[in-house]
Structures are given as structure tokens and as C-alpha cells.
JSON list of C-alpha atoms and ligand atoms in Angstrom, two decimals:
[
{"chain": "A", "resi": 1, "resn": "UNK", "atom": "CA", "xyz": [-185.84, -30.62, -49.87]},
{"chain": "A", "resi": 2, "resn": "UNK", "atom": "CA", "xyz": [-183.62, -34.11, -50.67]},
{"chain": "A", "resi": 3, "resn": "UNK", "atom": "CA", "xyz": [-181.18, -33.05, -53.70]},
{"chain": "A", "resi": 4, "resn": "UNK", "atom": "CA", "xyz": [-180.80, -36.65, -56.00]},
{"chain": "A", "resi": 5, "resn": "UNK", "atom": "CA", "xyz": [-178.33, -36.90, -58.50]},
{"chain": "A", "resi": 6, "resn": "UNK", "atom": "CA", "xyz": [-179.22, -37.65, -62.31]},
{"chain": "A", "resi": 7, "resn": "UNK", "atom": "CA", "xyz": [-176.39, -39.55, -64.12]},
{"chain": "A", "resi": 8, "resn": "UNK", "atom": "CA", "xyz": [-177.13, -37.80, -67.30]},
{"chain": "A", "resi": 9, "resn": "UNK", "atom": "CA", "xyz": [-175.81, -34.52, -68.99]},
{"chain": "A", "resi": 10, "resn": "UNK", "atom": "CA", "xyz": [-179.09, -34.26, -71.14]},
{"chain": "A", "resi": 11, "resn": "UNK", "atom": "CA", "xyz": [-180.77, -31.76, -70.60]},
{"chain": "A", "resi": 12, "resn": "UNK", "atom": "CA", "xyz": [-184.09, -32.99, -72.04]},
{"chain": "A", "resi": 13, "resn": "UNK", "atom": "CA", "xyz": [-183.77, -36.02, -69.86]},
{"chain": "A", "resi": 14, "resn": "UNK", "atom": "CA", "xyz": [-182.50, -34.00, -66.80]},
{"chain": "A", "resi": 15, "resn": "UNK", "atom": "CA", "xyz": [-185.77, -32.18, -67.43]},
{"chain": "A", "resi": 16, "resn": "UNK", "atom": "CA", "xyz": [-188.48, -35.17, -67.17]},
{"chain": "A", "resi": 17, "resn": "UNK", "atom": "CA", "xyz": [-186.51, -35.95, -64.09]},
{"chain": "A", "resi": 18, "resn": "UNK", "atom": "CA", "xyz": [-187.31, -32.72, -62.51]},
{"chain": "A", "resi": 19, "resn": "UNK", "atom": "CA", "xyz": [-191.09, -32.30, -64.19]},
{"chain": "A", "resi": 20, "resn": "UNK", "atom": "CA", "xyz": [-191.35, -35.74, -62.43]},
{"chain": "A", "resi": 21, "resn": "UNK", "atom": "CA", "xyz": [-189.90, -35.39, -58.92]},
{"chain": "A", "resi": 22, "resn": "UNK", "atom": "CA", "xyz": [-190.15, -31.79, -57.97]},
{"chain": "A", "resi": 23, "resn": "UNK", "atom": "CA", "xyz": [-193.79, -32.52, -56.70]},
{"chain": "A", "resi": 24, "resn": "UNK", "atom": "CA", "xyz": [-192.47, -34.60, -54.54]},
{"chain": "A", "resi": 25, "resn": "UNK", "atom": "CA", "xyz": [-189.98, -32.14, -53.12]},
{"chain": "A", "resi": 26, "resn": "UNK", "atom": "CA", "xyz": [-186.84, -33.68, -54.81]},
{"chain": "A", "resi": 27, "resn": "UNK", "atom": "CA", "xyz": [-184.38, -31.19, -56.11]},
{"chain": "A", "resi": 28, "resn": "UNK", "atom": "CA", "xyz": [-182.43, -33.10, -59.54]},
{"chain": "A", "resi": 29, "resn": "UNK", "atom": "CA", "xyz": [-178.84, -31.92, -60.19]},
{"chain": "A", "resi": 30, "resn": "UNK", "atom": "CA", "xyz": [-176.96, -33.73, -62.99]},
{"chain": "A", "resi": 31, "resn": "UNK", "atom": "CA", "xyz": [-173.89, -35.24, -63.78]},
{"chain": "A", "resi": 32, "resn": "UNK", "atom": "CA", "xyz": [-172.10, -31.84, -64.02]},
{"chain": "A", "resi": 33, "resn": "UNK", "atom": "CA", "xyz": [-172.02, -31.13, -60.24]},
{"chain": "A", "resi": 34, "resn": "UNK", "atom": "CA", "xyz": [-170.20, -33.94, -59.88]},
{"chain": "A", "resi": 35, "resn": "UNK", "atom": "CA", "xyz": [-166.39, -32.68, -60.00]},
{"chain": "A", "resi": 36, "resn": "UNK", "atom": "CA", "xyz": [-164.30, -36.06, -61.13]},
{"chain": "A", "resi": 37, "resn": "UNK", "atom": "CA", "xyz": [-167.45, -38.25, -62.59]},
{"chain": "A", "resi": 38, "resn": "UNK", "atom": "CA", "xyz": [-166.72, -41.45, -63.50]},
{"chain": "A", "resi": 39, "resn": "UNK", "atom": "CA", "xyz": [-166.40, -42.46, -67.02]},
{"chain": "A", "resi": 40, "resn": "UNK", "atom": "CA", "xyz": [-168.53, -45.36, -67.48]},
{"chain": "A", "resi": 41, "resn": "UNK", "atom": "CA", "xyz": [-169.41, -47.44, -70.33]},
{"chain": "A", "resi": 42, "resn": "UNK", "atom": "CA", "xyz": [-172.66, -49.21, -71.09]},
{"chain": "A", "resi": 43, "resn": "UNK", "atom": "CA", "xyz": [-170.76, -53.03, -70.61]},
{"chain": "A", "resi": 44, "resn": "UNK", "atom": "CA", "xyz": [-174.10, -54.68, -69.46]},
{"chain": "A", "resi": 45, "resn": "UNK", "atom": "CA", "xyz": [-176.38, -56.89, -71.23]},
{"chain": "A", "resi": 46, "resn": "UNK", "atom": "CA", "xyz": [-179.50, -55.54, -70.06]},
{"chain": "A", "resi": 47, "resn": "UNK", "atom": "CA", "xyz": [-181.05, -52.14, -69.20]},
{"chain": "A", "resi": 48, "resn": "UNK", "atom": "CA", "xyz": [-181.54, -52.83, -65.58]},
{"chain": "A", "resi": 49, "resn": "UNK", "atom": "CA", "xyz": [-177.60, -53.73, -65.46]},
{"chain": "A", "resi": 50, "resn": "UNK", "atom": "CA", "xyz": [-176.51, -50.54, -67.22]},
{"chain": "A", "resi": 51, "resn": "UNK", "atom": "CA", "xyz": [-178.55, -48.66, -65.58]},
{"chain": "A", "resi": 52, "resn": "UNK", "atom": "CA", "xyz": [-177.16, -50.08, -62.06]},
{"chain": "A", "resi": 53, "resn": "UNK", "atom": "CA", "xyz": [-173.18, -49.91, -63.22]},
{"chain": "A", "resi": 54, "resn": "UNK", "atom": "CA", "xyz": [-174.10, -46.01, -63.86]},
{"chain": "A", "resi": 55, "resn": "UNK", "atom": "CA", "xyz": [-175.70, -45.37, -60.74]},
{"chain": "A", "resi": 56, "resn": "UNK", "atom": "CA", "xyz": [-173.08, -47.19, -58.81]},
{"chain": "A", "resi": 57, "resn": "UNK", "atom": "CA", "xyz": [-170.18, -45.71, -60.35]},
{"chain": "A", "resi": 58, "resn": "UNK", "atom": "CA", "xyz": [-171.42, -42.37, -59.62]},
{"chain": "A", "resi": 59, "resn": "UNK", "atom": "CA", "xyz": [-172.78, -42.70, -56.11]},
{"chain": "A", "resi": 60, "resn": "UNK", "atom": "CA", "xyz": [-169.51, -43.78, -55.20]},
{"chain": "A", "resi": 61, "resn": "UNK", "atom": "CA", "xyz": [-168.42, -40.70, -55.55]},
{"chain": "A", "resi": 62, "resn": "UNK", "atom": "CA", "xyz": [-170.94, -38.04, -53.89]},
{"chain": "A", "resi": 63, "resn": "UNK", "atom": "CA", "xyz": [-173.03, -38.29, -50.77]},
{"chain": "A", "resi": 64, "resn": "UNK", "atom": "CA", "xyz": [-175.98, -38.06, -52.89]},
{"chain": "A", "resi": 65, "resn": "UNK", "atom": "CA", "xyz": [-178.31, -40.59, -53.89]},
{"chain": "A", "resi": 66, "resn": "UNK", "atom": "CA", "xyz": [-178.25, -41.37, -57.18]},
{"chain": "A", "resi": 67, "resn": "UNK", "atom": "CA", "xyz": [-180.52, -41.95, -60.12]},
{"chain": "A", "resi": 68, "resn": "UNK", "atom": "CA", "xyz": [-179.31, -43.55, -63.33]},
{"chain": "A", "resi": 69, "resn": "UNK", "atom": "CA", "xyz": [-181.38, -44.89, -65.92]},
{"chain": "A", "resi": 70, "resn": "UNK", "atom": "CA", "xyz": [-180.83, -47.02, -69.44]},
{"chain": "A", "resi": 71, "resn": "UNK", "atom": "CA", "xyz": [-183.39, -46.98, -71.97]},
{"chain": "A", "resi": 72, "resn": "UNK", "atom": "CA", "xyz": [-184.11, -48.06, -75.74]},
{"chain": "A", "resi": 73, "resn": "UNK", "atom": "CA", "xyz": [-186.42, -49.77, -78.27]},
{"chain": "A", "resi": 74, "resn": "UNK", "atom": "CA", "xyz": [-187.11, -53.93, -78.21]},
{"chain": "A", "resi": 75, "resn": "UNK", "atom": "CA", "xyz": [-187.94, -54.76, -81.83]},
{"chain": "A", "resi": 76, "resn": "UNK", "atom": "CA", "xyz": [-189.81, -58.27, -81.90]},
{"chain": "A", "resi": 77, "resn": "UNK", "atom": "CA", "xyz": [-188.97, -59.18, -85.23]},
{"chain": "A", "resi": 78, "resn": "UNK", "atom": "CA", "xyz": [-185.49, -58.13, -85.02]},
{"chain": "A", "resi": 79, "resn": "UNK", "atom": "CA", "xyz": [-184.66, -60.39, -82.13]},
{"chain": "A", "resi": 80, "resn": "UNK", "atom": "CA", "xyz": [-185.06, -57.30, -79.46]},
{"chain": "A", "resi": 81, "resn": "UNK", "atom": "CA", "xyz": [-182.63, -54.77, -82.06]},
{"chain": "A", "resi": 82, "resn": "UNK", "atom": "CA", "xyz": [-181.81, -52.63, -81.34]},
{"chain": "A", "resi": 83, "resn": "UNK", "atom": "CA", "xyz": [-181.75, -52.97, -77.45]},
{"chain": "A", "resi": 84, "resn": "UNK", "atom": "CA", "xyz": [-179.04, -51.94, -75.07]},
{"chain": "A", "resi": 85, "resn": "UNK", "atom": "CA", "xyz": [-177.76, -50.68, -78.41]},
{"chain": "A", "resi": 86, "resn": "UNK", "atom": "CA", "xyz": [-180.24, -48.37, -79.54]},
{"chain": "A", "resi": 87, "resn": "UNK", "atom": "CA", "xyz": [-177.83, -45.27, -78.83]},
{"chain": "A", "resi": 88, "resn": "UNK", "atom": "CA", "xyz": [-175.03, -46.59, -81.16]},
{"chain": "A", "resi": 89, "resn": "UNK", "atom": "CA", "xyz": [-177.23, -48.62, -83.42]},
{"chain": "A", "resi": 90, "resn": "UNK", "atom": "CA", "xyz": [-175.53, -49.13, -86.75]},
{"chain": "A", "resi": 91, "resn": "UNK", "atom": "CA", "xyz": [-172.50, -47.80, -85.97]},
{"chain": "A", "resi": 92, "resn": "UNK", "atom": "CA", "xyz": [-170.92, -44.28, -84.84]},
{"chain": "A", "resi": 93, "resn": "UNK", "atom": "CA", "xyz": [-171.46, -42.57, -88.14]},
{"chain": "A", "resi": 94, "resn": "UNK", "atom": "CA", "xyz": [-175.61, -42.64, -87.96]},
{"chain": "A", "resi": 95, "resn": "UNK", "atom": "CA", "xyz": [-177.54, -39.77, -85.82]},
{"chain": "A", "resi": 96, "resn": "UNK", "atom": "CA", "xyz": [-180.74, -40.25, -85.15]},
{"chain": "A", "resi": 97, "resn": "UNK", "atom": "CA", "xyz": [-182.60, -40.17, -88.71]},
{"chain": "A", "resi": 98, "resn": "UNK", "atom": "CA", "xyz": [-180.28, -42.95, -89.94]},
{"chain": "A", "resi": 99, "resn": "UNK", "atom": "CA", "xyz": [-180.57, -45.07, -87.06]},
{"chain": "A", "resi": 100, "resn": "UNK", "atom": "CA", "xyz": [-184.67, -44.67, -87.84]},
{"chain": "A", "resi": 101, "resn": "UNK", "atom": "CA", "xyz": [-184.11, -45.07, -91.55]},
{"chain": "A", "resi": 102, "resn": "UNK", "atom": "CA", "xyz": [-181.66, -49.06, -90.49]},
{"chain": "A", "resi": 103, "resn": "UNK", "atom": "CA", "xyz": [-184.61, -50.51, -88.77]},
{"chain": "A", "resi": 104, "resn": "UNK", "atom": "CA", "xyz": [-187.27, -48.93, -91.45]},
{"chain": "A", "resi": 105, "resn": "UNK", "atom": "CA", "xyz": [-185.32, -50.86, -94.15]},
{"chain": "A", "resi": 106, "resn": "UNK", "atom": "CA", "xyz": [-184.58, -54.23, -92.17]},
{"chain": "A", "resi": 107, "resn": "UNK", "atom": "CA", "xyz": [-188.66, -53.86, -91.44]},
{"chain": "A", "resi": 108, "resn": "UNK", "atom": "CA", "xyz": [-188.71, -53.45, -95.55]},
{"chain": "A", "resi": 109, "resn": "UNK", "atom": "CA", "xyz": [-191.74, -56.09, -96.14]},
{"chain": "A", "resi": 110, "resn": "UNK", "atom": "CA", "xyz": [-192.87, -57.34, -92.71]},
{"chain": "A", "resi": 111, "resn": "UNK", "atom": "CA", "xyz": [-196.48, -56.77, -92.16]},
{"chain": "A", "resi": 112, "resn": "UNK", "atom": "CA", "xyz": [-197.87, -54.58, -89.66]},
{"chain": "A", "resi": 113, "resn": "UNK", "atom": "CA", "xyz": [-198.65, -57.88, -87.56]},
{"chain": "A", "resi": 114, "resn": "UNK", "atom": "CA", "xyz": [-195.34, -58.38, -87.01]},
{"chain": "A", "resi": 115, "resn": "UNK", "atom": "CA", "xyz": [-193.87, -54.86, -86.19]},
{"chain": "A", "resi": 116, "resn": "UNK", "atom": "CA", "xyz": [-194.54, -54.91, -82.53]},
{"chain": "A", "resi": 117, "resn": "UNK", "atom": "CA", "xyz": [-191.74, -53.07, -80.82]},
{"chain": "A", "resi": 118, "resn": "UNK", "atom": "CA", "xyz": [-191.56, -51.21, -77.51]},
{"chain": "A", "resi": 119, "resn": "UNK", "atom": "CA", "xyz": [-189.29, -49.07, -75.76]},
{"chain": "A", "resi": 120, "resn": "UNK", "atom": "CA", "xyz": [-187.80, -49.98, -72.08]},
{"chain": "A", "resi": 121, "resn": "UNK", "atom": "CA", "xyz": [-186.85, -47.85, -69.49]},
{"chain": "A", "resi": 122, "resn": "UNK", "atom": "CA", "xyz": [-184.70, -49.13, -66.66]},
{"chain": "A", "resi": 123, "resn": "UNK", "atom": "CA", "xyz": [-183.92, -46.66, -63.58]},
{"chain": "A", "resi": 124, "resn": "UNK", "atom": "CA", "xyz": [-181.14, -47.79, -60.66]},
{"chain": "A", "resi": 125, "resn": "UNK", "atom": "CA", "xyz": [-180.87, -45.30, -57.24]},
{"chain": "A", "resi": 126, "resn": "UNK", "atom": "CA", "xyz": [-177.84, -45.84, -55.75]},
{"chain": "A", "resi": 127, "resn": "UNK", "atom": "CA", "xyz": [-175.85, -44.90, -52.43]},
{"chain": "A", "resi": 128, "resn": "UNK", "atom": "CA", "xyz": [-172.36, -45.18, -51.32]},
{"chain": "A", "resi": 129, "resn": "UNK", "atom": "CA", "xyz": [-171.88, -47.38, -54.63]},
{"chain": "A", "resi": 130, "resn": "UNK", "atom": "CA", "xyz": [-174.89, -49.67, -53.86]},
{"chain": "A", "resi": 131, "resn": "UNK", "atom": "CA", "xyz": [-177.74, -50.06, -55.28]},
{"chain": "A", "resi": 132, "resn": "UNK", "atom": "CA", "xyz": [-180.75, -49.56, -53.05]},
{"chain": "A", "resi": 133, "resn": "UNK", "atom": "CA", "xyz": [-183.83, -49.72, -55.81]},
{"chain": "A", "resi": 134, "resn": "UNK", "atom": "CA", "xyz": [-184.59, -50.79, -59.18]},
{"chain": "A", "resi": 135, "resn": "UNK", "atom": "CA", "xyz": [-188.39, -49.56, -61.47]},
{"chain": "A", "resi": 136, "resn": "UNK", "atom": "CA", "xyz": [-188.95, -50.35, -64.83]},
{"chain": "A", "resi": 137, "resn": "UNK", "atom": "CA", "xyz": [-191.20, -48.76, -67.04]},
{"chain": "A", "resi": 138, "resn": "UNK", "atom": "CA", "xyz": [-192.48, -50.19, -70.85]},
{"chain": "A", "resi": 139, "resn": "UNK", "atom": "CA", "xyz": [-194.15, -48.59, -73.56]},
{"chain": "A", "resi": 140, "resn": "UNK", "atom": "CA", "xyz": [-196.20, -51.30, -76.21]},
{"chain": "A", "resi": 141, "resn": "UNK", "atom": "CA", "xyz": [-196.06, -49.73, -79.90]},
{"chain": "A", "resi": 142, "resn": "UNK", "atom": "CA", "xyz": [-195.55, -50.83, -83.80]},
{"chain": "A", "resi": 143, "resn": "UNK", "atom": "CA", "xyz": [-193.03, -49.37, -86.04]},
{"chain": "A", "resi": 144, "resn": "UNK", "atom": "CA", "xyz": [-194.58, -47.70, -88.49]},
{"chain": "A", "resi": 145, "resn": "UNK", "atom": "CA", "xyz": [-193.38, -47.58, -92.53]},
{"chain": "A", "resi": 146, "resn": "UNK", "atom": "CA", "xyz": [-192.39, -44.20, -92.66]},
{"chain": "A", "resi": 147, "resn": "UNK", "atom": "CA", "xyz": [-191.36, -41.84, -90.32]},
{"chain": "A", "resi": 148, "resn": "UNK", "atom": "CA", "xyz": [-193.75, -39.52, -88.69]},
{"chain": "A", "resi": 149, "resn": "UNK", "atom": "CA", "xyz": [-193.89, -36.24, -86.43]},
{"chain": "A", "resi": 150, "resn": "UNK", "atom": "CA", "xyz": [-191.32, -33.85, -85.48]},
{"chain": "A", "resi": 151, "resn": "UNK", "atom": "CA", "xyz": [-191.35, -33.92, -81.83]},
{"chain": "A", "resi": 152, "resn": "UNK", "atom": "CA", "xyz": [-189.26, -36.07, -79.23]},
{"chain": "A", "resi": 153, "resn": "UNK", "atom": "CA", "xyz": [-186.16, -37.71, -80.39]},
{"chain": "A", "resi": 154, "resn": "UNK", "atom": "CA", "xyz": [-184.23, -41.03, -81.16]},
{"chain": "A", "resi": 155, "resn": "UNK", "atom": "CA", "xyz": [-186.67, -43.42, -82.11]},
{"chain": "A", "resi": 156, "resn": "UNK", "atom": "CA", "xyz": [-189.89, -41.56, -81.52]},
{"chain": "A", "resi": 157, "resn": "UNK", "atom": "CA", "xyz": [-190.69, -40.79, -85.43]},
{"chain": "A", "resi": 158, "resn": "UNK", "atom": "CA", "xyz": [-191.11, -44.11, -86.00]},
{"chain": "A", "resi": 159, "resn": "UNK", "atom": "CA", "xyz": [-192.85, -45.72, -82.77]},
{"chain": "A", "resi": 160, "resn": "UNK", "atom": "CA", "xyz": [-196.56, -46.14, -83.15]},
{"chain": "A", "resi": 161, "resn": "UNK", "atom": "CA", "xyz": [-198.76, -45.99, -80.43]},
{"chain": "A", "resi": 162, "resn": "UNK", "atom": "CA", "xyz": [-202.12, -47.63, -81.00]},
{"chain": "A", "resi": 163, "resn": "UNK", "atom": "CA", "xyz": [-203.71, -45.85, -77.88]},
{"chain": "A", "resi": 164, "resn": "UNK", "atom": "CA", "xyz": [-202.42, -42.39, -78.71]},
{"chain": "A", "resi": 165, "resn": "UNK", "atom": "CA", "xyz": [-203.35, -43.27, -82.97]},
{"chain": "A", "resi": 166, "resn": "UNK", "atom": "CA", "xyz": [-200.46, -41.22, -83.20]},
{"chain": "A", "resi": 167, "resn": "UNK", "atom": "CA", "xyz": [-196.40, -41.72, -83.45]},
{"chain": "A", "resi": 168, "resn": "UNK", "atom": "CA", "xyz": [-194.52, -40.57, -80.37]},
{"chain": "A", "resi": 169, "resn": "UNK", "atom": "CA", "xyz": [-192.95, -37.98, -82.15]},
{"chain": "A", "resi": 170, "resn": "UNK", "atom": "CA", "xyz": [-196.23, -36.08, -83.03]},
{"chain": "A", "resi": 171, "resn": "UNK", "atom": "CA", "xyz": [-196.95, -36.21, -78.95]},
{"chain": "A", "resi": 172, "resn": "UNK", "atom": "CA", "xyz": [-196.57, -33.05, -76.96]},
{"chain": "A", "resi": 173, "resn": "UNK", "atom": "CA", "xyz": [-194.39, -33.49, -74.03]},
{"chain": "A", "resi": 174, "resn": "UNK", "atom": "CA", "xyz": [-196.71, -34.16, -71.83]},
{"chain": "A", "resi": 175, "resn": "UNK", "atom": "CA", "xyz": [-198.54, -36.61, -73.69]},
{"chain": "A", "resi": 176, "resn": "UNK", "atom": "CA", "xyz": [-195.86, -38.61, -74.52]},
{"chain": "A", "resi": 177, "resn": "UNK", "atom": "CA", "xyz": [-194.67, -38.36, -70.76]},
{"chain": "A", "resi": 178, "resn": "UNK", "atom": "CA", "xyz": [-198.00, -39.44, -69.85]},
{"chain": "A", "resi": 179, "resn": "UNK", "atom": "CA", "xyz": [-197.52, -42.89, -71.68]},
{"chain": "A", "resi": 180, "resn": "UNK", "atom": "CA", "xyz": [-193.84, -43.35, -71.75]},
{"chain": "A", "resi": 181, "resn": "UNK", "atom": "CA", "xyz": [-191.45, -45.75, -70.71]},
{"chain": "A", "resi": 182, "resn": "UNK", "atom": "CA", "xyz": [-189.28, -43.32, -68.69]},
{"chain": "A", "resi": 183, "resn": "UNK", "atom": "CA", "xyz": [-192.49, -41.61, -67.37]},
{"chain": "A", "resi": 184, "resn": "UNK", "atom": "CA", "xyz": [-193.67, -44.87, -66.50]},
{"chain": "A", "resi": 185, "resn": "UNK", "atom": "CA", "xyz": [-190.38, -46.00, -64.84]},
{"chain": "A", "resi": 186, "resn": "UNK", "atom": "CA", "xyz": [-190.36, -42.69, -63.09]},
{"chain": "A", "resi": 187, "resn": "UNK", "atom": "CA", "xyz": [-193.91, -43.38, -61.85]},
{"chain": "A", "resi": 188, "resn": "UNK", "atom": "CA", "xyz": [-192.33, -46.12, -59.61]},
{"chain": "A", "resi": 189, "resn": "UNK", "atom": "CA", "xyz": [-189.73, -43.34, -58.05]},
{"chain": "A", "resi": 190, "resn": "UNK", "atom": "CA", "xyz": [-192.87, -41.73, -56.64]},
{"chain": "A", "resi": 191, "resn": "UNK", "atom": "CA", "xyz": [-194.46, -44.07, -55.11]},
{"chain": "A", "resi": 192, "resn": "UNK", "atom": "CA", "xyz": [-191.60, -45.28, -53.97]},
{"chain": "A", "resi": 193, "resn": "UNK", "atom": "CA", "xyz": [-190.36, -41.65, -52.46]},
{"chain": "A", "resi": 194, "resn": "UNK", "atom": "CA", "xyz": [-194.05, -41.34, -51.13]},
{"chain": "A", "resi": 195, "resn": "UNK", "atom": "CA", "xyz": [-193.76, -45.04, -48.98]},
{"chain": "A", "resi": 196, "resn": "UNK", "atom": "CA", "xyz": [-190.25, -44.11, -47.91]},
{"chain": "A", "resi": 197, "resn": "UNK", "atom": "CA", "xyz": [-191.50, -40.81, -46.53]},
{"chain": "A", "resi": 198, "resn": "UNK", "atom": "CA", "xyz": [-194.53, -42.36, -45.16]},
{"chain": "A", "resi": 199, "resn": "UNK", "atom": "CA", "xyz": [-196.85, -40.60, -47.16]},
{"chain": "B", "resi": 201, "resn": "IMP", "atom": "P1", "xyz": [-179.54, -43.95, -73.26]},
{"chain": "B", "resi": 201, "resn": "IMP", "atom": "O1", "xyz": [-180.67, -44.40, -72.37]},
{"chain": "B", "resi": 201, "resn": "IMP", "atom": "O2", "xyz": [-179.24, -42.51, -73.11]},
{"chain": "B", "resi": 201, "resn": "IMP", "atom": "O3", "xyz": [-178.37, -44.86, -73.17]},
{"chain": "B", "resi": 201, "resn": "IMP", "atom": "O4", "xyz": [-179.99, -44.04, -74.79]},
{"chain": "B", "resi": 201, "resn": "IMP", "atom": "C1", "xyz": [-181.02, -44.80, -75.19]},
{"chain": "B", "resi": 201, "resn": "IMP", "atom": "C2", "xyz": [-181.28, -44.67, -76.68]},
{"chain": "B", "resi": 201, "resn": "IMP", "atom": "O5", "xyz": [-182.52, -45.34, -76.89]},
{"chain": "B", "resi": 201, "resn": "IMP", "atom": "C3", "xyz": [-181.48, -43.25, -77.17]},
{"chain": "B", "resi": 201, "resn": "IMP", "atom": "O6", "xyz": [-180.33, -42.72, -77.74]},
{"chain": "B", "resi": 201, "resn": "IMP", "atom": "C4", "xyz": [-182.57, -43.43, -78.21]},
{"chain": "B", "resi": 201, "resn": "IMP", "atom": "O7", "xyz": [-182.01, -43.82, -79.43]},
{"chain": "B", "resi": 201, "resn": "IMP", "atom": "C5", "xyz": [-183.38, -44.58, -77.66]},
{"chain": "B", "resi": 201, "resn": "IMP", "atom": "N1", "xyz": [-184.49, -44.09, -76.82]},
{"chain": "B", "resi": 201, "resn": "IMP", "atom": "C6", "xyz": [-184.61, -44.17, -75.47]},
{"chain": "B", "resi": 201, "resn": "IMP", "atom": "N2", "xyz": [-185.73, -43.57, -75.05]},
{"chain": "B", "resi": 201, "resn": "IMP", "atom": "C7", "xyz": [-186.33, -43.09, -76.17]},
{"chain": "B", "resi": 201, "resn": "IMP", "atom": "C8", "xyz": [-187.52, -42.34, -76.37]},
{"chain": "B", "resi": 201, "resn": "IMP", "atom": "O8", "xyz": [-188.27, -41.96, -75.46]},
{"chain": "B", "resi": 201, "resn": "IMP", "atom": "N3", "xyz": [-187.80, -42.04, -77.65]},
{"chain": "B", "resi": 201, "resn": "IMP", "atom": "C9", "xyz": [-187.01, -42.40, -78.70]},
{"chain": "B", "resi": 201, "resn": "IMP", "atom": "N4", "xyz": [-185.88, -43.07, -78.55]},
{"chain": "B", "resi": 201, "resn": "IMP", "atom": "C10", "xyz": [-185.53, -43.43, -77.29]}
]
């Protein structure tokens, strides 16, 4: 069994990891096993960076390898908003609903045509502070008018997917994993853990 580190404390994102990896006998333990973990802040401007300055931060500090990943929603018609901002979007004082509700209202009158959006995951495994591999997963969508669905999180109530006919948030898990960014992203990890192990 190879034990990888997860640079998270989220415990619905510590669990994909494991749903994802366990097949391929990869035990996850998260950020809390790590006794002095690093603070790091998201300084990059792109997923694939942040996602790297996590991983590298961390692995510096454990024999592990280490998984880190950086994720959010690409609005076309917002310039990419909300981006490698889509945690903090609007400002501290918003949770999750509000953020929603920002880009609903700077949507307010754009036409379906023009609501294409997706959401971008970007995973960095790292050792001894380097980075040793990079995947990146993308999900294609449209926001929708008005929030829908009372699954997932973050964004989800308002991402359409036209294959699914249905917003992410009214996806089980394992739909949603099925089509997701992060699944997606984590998709690579395999294949990649399969080739290194010469399977
Ligand atoms: P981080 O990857 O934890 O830094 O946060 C990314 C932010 O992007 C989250 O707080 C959500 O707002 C958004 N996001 C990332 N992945 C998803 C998803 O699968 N559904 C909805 N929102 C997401």
C-alpha cells in the first residue's frame, strides 16, 4: 500500500481522493497528519501554479508524496471570473449562495449563447519540494438563470451541464464524479499510478 498525502482539510474533497485512488492501492491521508504544515497562500496566477506552490510547500516537509490540487469556474463572458478566485469571489463576507447569486446578476441579460463557463481542476504531486507531475481535468457547462439542485457545493447550483440536462448540483456523487473536473483530473493520477507501476 503507498500512503500519498492530500493538501486539503476537506473532507468532501479528501473523500473523492480516496473513492478515486483506493482501487489503485493508494492509501490518502490529509493535511492533518502533517504536524507543522505550511501555511500557504494561493499567490499564483493560474491553477496549475497554485496547485504546484501547495504541493511543494507541503512535500517539503514529509517523506510522502504529495497531491495538491486548485480548482474553480472559467466564466467566458466574464473574462474567465471568477478563476483562481472562485473561493473568495466577491469578497470575504459571501459563502457560497452569494458568490452564486454575484455571477447570476453580472450574467443579468446575457443570452444563453453566451453563458459558457466551465470549471478547471489542476492537480500537482510533489516530492522532497519538487514537483514530479502535473493532470488537468475540465468540465464544459452554461450558467444557468437561476439556481438549481441541492447537492454538491460552491458553484454547482448554477453550472449547467448539457450532457447530464441537469445542473451539477442535482447530480448524485457519483454522477457528478463521473463528469467532473476533479474526477477528470484525477483520471490522469491513475493512469499515471498504473504506468509507473507497470501495470
Ligand atoms: P479550492 O480549489 O479549494 O481553492 O477552491 C476552489 C473554489 O472553486 C471552491 O471554493 C468553489 O467555489 C469552486 N469550485 C471548485 N470545484 C467546484 C465544484 O466541483 N463545484 C462547485 N464549485 C467548485
Amino acid at each position: 500500500m503507498t500512503r500519498i498525502l492530500v493538501a486539503t482539510r476537506n473532507p468532501g474533497k479528501l473523500r473523492e481522493f480516496e473513492e478515486a485512488l483506493a482501487p489503485e492501492g493508494i492509501e490518502i491521508v490529509g493535511l492533518d497528519a502533517l504536524a507543522d504544515a505550511p501555511i500557504v497562500r494561493e499567490t499564483g496566477s493560474s491553477f496549475d501554479e497554485n496547485a504546484r506552490i501547495k504541493a511543494e510547500a507541503c512535500s517539503a516537509r514529509t517523506d510522502l508524496s504529495v497531491l495538491a490540487d486548485d480548482s474553480g469556474l472559467e466564466v467566458d463572458a466574464l473574462g474567465g471570473e471568477p478563476g483562481v478566485r472562485s473561493a473568495r469571489y466577491g469578497g470575504e463576507g459571501l459563502d457560497d449562495a452569494g458568490r452564486c447569486r454575484l455571477v447570476l446578476e453580472k450574467l443579468a441579460g446575457v443570452p444563453r449563447e453566451r453563458r459558457r463557463a466551465r470549471f478547471r481542476c489542476a492537480l500537482a504531486l510533489a516530492r522532497g519540494g519538487r514537483t514530479i507531475a502535473n493532470f488537468e481535468g475540465t468540465v464544459e457547462g452554461v450558467i444557468l438563470e437561476e439556481p438549481r439542485g441541492e447537492n454538491g457545493f460552491g458553484y454547482d447550483p448554477i453550472f449547467f451541464h448539457e450532457g447530464a440536462g441537469r445542473a451539477f448540483a442535482e447530480l448524485s456523487r457519483a454522477e457528478k464524479r463521473a463528469l467532473s473536473h476533479r474526477g477528470r483530473a484525477l483520471d490522469g493520477v491513475r493512469r499515471y499510478w498504473r504506468y509507473l507501476s507497470g501495470r
